Coordinates of C-alpha atoms and ligand atoms in Angstrom, one line a residue:
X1 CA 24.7 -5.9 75.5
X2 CA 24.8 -8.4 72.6
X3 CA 24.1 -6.9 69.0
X4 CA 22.0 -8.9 66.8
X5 CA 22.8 -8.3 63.2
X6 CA 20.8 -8.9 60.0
X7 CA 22.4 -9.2 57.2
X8 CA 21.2 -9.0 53.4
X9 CA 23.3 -10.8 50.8
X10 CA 25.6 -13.9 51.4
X11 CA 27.9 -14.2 48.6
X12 CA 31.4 -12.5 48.4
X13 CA 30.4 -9.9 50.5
X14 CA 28.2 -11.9 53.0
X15 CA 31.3 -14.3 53.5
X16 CA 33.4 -11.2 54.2
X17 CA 31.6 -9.4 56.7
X18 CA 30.7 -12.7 58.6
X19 CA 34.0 -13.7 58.4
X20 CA 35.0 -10.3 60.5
X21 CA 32.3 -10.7 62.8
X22 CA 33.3 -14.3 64.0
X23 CA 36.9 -12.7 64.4
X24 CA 36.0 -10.3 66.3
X25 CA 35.7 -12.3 69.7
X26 CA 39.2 -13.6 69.3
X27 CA 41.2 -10.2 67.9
X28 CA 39.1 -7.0 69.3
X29 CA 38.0 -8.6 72.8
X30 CA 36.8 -4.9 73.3
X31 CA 34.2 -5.0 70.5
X32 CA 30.7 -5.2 71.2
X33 CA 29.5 -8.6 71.6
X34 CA 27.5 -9.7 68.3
X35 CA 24.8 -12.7 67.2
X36 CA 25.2 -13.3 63.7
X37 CA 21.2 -13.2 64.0
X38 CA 19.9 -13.4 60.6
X39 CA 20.5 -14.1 57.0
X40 CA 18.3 -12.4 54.5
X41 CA 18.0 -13.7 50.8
X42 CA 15.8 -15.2 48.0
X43 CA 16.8 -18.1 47.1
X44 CA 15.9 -20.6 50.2
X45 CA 18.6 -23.4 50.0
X46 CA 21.4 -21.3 49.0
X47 CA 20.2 -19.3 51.6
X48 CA 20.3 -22.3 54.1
X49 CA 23.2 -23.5 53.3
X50 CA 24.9 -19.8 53.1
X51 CA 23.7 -19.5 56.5
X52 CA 24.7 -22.9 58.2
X53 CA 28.4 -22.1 56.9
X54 CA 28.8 -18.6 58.1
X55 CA 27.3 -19.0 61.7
X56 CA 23.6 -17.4 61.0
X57 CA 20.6 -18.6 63.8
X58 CA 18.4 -18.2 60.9
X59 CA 17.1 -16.9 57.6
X60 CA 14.3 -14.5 56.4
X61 CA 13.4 -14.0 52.3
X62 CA 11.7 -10.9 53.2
X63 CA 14.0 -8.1 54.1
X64 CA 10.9 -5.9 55.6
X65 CA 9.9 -8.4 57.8
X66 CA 13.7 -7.7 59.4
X67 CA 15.0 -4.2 59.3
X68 CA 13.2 -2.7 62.6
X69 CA 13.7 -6.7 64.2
X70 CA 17.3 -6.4 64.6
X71 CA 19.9 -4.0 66.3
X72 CA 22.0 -3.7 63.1
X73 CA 21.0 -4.0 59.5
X74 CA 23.9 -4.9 56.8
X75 CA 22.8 -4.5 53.2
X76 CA 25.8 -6.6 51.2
X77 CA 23.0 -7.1 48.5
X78 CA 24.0 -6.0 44.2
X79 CA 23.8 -1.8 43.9
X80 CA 20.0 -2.0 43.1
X81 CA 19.0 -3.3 46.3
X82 CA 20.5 -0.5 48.6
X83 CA 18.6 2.1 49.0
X84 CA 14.8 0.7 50.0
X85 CA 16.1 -1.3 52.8
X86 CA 18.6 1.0 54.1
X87 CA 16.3 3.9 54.3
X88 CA 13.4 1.4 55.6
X89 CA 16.2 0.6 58.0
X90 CA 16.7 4.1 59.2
X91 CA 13.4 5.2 59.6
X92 CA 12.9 2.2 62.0
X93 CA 15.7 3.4 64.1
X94 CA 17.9 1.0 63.2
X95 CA 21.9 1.5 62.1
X96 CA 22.6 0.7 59.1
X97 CA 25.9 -0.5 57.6
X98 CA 25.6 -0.5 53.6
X99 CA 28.3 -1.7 51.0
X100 CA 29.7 0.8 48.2
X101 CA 29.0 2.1 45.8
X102 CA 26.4 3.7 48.3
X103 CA 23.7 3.6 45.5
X104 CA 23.0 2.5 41.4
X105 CA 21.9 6.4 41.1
X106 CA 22.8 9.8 42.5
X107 CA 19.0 10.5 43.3
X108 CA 19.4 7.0 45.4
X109 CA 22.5 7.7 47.0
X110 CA 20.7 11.3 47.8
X111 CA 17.1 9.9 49.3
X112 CA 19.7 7.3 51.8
X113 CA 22.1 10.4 52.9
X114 CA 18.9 12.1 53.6
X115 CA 17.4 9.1 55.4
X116 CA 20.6 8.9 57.3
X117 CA 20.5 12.5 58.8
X118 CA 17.3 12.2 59.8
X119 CA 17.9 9.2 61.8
X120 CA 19.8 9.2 65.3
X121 CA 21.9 6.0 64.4
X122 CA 25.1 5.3 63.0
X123 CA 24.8 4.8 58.9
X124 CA 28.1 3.7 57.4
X125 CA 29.3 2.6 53.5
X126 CA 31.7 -0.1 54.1
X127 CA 34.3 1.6 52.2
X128 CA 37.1 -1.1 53.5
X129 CA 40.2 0.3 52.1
X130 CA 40.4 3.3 54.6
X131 CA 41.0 0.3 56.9
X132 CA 44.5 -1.0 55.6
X133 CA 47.4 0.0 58.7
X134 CA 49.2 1.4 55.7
X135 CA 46.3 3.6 54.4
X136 CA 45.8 4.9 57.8
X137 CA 49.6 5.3 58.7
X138 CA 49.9 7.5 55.1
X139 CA 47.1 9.5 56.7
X140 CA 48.8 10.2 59.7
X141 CA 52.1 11.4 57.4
X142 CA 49.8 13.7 55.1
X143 CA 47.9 15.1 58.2
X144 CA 51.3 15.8 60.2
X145 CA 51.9 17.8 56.6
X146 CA 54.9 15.5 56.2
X147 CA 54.3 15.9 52.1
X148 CA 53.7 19.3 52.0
X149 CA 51.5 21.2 50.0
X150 CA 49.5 18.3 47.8
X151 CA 50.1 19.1 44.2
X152 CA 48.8 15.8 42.6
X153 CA 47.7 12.7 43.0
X154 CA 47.0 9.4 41.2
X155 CA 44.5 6.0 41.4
X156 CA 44.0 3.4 39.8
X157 CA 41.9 0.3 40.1
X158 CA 43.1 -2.8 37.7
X159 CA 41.0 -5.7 37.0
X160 CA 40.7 -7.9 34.6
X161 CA 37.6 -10.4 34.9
X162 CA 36.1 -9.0 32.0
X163 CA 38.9 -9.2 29.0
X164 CA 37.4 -12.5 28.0
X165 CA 34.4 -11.3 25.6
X166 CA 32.6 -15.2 26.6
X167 CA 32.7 -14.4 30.3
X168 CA 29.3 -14.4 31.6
X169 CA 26.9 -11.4 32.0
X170 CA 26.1 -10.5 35.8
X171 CA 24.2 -7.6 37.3
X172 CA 27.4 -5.9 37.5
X173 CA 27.0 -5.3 33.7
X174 CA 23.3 -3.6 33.7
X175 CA 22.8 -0.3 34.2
X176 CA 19.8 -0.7 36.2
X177 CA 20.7 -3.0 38.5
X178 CA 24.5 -1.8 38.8
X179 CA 24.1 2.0 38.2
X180 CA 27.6 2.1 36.5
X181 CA 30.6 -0.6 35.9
X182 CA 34.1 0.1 36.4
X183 CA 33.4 3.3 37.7
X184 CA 31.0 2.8 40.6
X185 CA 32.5 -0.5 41.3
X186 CA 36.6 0.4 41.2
X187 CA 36.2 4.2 40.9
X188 CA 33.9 4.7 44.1
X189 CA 36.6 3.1 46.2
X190 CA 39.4 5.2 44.9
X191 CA 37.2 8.8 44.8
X192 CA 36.9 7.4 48.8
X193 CA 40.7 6.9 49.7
X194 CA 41.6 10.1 48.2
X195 CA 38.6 12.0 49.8
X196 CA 39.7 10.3 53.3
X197 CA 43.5 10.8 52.8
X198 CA 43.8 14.5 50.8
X199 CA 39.9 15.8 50.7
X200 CA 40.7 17.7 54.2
X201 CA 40.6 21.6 54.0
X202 CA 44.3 22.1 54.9
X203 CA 45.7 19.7 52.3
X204 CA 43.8 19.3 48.6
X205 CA 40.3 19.9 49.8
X206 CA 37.5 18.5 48.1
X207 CA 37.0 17.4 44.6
X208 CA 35.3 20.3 42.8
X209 CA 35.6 19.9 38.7
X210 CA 35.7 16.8 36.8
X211 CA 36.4 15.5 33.2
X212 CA 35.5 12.1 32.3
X213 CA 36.0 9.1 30.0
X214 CA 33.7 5.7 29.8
X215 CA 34.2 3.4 27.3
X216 CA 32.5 -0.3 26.7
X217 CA 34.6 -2.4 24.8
X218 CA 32.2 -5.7 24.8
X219 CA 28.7 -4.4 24.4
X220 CA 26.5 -8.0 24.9
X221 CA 27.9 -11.3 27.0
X222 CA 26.4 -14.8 27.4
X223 CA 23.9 -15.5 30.0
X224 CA 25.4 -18.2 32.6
X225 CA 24.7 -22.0 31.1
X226 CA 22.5 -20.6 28.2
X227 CA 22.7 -20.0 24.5
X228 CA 21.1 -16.2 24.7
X229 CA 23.2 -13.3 25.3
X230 CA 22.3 -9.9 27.1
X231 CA 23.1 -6.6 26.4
X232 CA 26.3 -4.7 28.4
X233 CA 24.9 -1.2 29.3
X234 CA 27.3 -0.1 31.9
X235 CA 31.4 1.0 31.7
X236 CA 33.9 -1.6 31.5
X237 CA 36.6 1.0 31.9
X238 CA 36.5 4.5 32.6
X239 CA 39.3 7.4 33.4
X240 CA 38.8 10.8 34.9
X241 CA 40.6 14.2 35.1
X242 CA 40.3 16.0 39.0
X243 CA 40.6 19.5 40.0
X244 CA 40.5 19.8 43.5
X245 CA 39.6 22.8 45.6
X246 CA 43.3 23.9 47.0
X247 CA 44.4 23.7 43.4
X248 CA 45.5 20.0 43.4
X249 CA 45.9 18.0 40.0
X250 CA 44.1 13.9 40.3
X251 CA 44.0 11.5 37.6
X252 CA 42.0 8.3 37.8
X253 CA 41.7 5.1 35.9
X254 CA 39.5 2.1 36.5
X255 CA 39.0 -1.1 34.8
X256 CA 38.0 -4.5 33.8
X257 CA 39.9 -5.0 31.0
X258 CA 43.6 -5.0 32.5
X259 CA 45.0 -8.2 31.7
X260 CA 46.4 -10.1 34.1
X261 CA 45.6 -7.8 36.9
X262 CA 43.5 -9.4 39.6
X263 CA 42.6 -6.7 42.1
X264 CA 45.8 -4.1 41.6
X265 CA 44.2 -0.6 43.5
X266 CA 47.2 2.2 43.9
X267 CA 47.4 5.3 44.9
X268 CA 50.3 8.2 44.4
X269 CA 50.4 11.4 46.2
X270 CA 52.6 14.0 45.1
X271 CA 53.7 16.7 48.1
X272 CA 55.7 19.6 48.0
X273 CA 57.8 18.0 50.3
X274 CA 57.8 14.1 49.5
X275 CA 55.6 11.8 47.5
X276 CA 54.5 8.2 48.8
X277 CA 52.7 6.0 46.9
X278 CA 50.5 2.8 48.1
X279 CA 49.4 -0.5 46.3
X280 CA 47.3 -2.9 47.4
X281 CA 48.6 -5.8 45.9
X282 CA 51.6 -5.1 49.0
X283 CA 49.3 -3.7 51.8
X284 CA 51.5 -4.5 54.2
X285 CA 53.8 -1.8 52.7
X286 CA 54.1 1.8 52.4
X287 CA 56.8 4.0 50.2
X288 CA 57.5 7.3 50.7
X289 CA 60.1 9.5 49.1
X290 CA 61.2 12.6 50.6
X291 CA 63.3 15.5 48.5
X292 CA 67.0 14.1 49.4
X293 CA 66.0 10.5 49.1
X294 CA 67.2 8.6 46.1
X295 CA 64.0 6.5 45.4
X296 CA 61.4 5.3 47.4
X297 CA 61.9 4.1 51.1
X298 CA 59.5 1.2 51.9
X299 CA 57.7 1.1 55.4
X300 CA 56.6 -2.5 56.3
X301 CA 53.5 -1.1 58.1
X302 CA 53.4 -3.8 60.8
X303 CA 54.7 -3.1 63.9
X304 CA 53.1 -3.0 66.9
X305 CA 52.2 1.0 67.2
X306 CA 51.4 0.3 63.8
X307 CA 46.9 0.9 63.1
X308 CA 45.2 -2.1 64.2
X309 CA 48.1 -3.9 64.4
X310 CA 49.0 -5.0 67.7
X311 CA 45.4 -6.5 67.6
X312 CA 46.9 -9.6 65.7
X313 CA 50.4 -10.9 65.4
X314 CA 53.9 -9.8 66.6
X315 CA 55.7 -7.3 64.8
X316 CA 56.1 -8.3 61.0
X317 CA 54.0 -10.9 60.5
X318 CA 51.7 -9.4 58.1
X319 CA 48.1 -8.8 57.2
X320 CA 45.8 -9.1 54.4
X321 CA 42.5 -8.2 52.3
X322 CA 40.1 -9.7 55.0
X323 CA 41.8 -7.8 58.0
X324 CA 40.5 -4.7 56.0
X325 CA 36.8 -6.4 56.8
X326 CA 37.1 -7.2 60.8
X327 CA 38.6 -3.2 61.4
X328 CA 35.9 -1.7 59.7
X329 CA 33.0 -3.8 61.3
X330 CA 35.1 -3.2 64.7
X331 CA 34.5 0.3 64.1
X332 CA 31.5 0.2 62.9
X333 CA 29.6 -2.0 65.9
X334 CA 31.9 0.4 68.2
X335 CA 30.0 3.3 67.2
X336 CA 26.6 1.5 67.0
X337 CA 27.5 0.4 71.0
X338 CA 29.0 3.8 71.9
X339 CA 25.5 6.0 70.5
X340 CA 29.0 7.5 68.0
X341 CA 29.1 8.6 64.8
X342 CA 31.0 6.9 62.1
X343 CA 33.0 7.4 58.8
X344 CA 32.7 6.4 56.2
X345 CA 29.2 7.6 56.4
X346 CA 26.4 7.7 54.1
X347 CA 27.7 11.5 53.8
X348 CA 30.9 10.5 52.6
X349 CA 28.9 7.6 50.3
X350 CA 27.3 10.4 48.7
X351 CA 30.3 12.4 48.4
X352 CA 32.2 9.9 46.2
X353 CA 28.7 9.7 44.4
X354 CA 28.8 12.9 43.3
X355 CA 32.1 12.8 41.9
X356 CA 31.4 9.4 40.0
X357 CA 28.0 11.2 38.4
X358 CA 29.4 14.3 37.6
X359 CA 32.3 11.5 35.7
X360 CA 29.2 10.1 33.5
X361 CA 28.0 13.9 32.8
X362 CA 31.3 14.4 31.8
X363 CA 31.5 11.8 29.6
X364 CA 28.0 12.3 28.1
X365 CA 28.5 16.2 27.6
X366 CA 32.2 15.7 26.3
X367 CA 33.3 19.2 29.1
X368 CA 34.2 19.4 31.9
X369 CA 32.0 19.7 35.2
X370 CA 31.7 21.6 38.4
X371 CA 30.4 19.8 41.2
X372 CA 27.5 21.3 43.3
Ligands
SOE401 C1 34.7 -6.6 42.1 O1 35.1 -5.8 41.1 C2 35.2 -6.3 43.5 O2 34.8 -7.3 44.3 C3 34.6 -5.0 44.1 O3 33.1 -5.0 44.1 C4 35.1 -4.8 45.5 O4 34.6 -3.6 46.1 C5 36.6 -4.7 45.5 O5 37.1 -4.6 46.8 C6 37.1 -6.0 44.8 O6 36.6 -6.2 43.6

C-alpha cells in the first residue's frame, strides 16, 4: 500500500517533514511506502517552485479541495491555520499529522482533541523532540526508576532571533495568528518533553498548578521591505513556576531575547537517586549523575542498541536536528499503516495546551492556577 500525503505549508517546516519522507526509503526500509502527493499553499509560484524542490506531484491553493483526497493530511501551516483543516481532516476520515503548538487558542486546541476522538484515525502533533535517541534513552533510565523519586526538574528554551528591536514582524508576533510567542512556540515543546519523560503516574505525574510570567520587551517591529511598523501583541519571553501531582518542583523559561543563543533547549531532572540533564545543542549526548559520582558522566547516545540508531550509521557517528523529523514521521505513517494509535497525540497537544493557558491566566491574574 503506498500512502499519499498532503501537505499544508512548505517553508521551514514543509522542508523538514519532506526531507524525512524522502529518507525514509533509504533508512526505515520497513516504513510504509509514501507519494509526496500534494503541496498545499497560497501563493502559486512559491508554491511551484516549493514543490518542484521537495519532490511534490502537484499543488492545490485550496486546502478543502484536499483533506478527504489524500490518505494523510500534514498541517505545517503558522498556529492560525490548524485547527479548520485538521478537524475538516478528521471528519473525512483522514489521519492527520499537525505541528505544535496544537492550536493559537485553548478553545482551538479543545474543538481538534475533540475532533480527534471522534475519529478512527491516527491524529498526532509533531512534537519532534521526544524523537532524539538521547531523549528516548533518558526515558528508558527514568522509567527503570534509575533517578528515583522525581523531586525537580528544569527547561529552558533559548533563542535569540528577536534581540534586534529592527528585525522584522512575522505572524509569530500576533496574537491572533500565533496564539502566544515564546511560550507556545519554545514553551509547548518543553511542557511536552517533561510530560513524555516525568508526567507518568509512578514518577511526577502530571502538571497540576502553575504560576506564570510574560513579558514583551519590543512592543511594535518593522513590516518586511516597508516603512510602517506593526504592533507586537504576543510574549517575547516568558517563565513559569510547576507543581506537579506527585509533589515534584519545575521551573521553566522560554525566550527570544537570549543573546547569542540560536536554538539552546535543556532539560534537568533531579531524582532521588541521580540527576541527568539533556541539551540539545549536544543531542548526541546524555549526562547523568548518580549519588557517588563526582560530576556528570556523559553517554554518547549512539551505539547501535541505542533508539533509532542502528537505522543510520555505525556506532558513534552521530545524528542531528533533522533525524528528529524522519523518526517521528516513521512513527507516525507506521501507525497510519498499522490502523495504531500514536503519541504525541492531539491528547497530549491539548495537554501541553492546558499548561501554556493556565501560564497566560497566571500571568494575567498575578496567582497562581490549578489546572482542570
Ligand atoms: C522557531 O522558534 C522554531 O522554529 C520553533 O517553531 C520550532 O518548533 C523549534 O524546533 C525551533 O525554533
Amino acid at each position: 500500500m503506498t500512502l499519499e500525503v498532503g501537505i499544508l505549508g512548505y517553508r521551514f517546516m514543509g522542508k523538514a517533514h519532506a526531507n524525512a519522507l524522502a529518507r525514509l526509503p533509504m533508512f526505515f526500509p520497513e516504513a510504509p511506502d509514501v507519494e509526496r502527493s500534494v503541496l498545499i499553499g497560497r501563493d502559486e509560484s512559491a508554491l511551484a517552485d516549493a514543490a518542484d524542490r521537495l519532490g511534490f506531484d502537484s499543488t492545490a491553493t485550496d486546502w478543502e479541495a484536499v483533506v478527504d483526497d489524500v490518505d494523510v493530511f500534514y498541517n505545517l501551516g503558522p498556529n492560525h491555520l490548524h485547527a479548520e483543516p485538521a478537524i475538516a481532516a478528521l471528519e473525512a476520515g483522514t489521519p492527520v499529522f499537525c505541528e505544535k503548538p496544537l492550536a493559537p487558542t485553548l478553545e482551538d486546541a479543545t474543538r481538534m482533541a475533540d475532533a480527534a476522538a471522534d475519529a478512527d484515525v491516527p491524529a498526532g502533533c509533531a512534537f519532534n523532540y521526544r524523537f532524539v535517541p538521547a531523549i528516548r534513552y533518558a526515558k528508558r533510565l527514568l522509567e527503570a526508576g534509575e533517578l528515583g523519586e522525581i523531586r525537580q526538574v528544569r527547561g529552558r528554551y533559548l533563542q535569540d532571533w528577536l534581540v534586534d528591536p529592527d528585525a522584522p514582524w512575522s505572524w509569530r508576533n500576533d496574537a491572533e495568528l500565533a496564539g502566544s510567542g515564546a511560550l507556545g512556540d519554545l514553551g509547548s515543546h518543553t511542557v511536552d518533553l517533561l510530560r513524555f519523560l516525568v508526567g507518568s503516574d509512578e514518577l511526577a505525574g502530571e502538571i497540576e498548578r502553575v504560576s506564570g510570567h510574560l513579558q514583551t520587551f519590543v512592543d511594535e517591529r518593522p513590516l518586511e521591505n516597508s516603512d510602517e511598523t506593526r504592533a507586537v501583541t504576543v510574549d517575547d519571553a516568558y517563565s513559569a513556576q510547576l507543581a506537579f501531582e506527585n509533589g515534584a518542583m519545575g521551573t521553566l523559561e522560554g525566550t527570544r531575547f537570549a543573546t547569542g543563543h540560536k536554538n539552546d533547549h535543556s532539560i534537568e531532572i533531579h531524582g532521588s537517586k541521580g540527576s541527568l540533564r539533556f541539551s540539545l545543542e549536544r543531542l548526541n549526548e546524555l549526562e547523568v549523575l548518580r549519588a557517588d559520582d563526582r560530576g556528570y558522566q556523559t553517554i554518547l547516545v549512539t551505539d547501535e542498541d541505542d533508539p533509532y540508531v542502528d537505522h543510520w550509521w555505525p556506532p558513534g557517528h552521530v545524528l542531528g536536528w533533522e533525524h528528529t523529523f524522519v523518526h517521528e514521521n516513521y512513527e507516525f505513517l507506521s501507525a497510519v499503516a498499522d490502523g495504531d494509535s500514536f503519541e504525541p497525540s492531539f491528547a497530549d497537544g491539548l495537554a501541553a495546551q492546558r499548561v501554556l493557558s493556565a501560564v497566560e491566566e497566571s500571568d494575567d491574574r498575578g496567582e497562581w492556577i490549578t489546572l482542570e
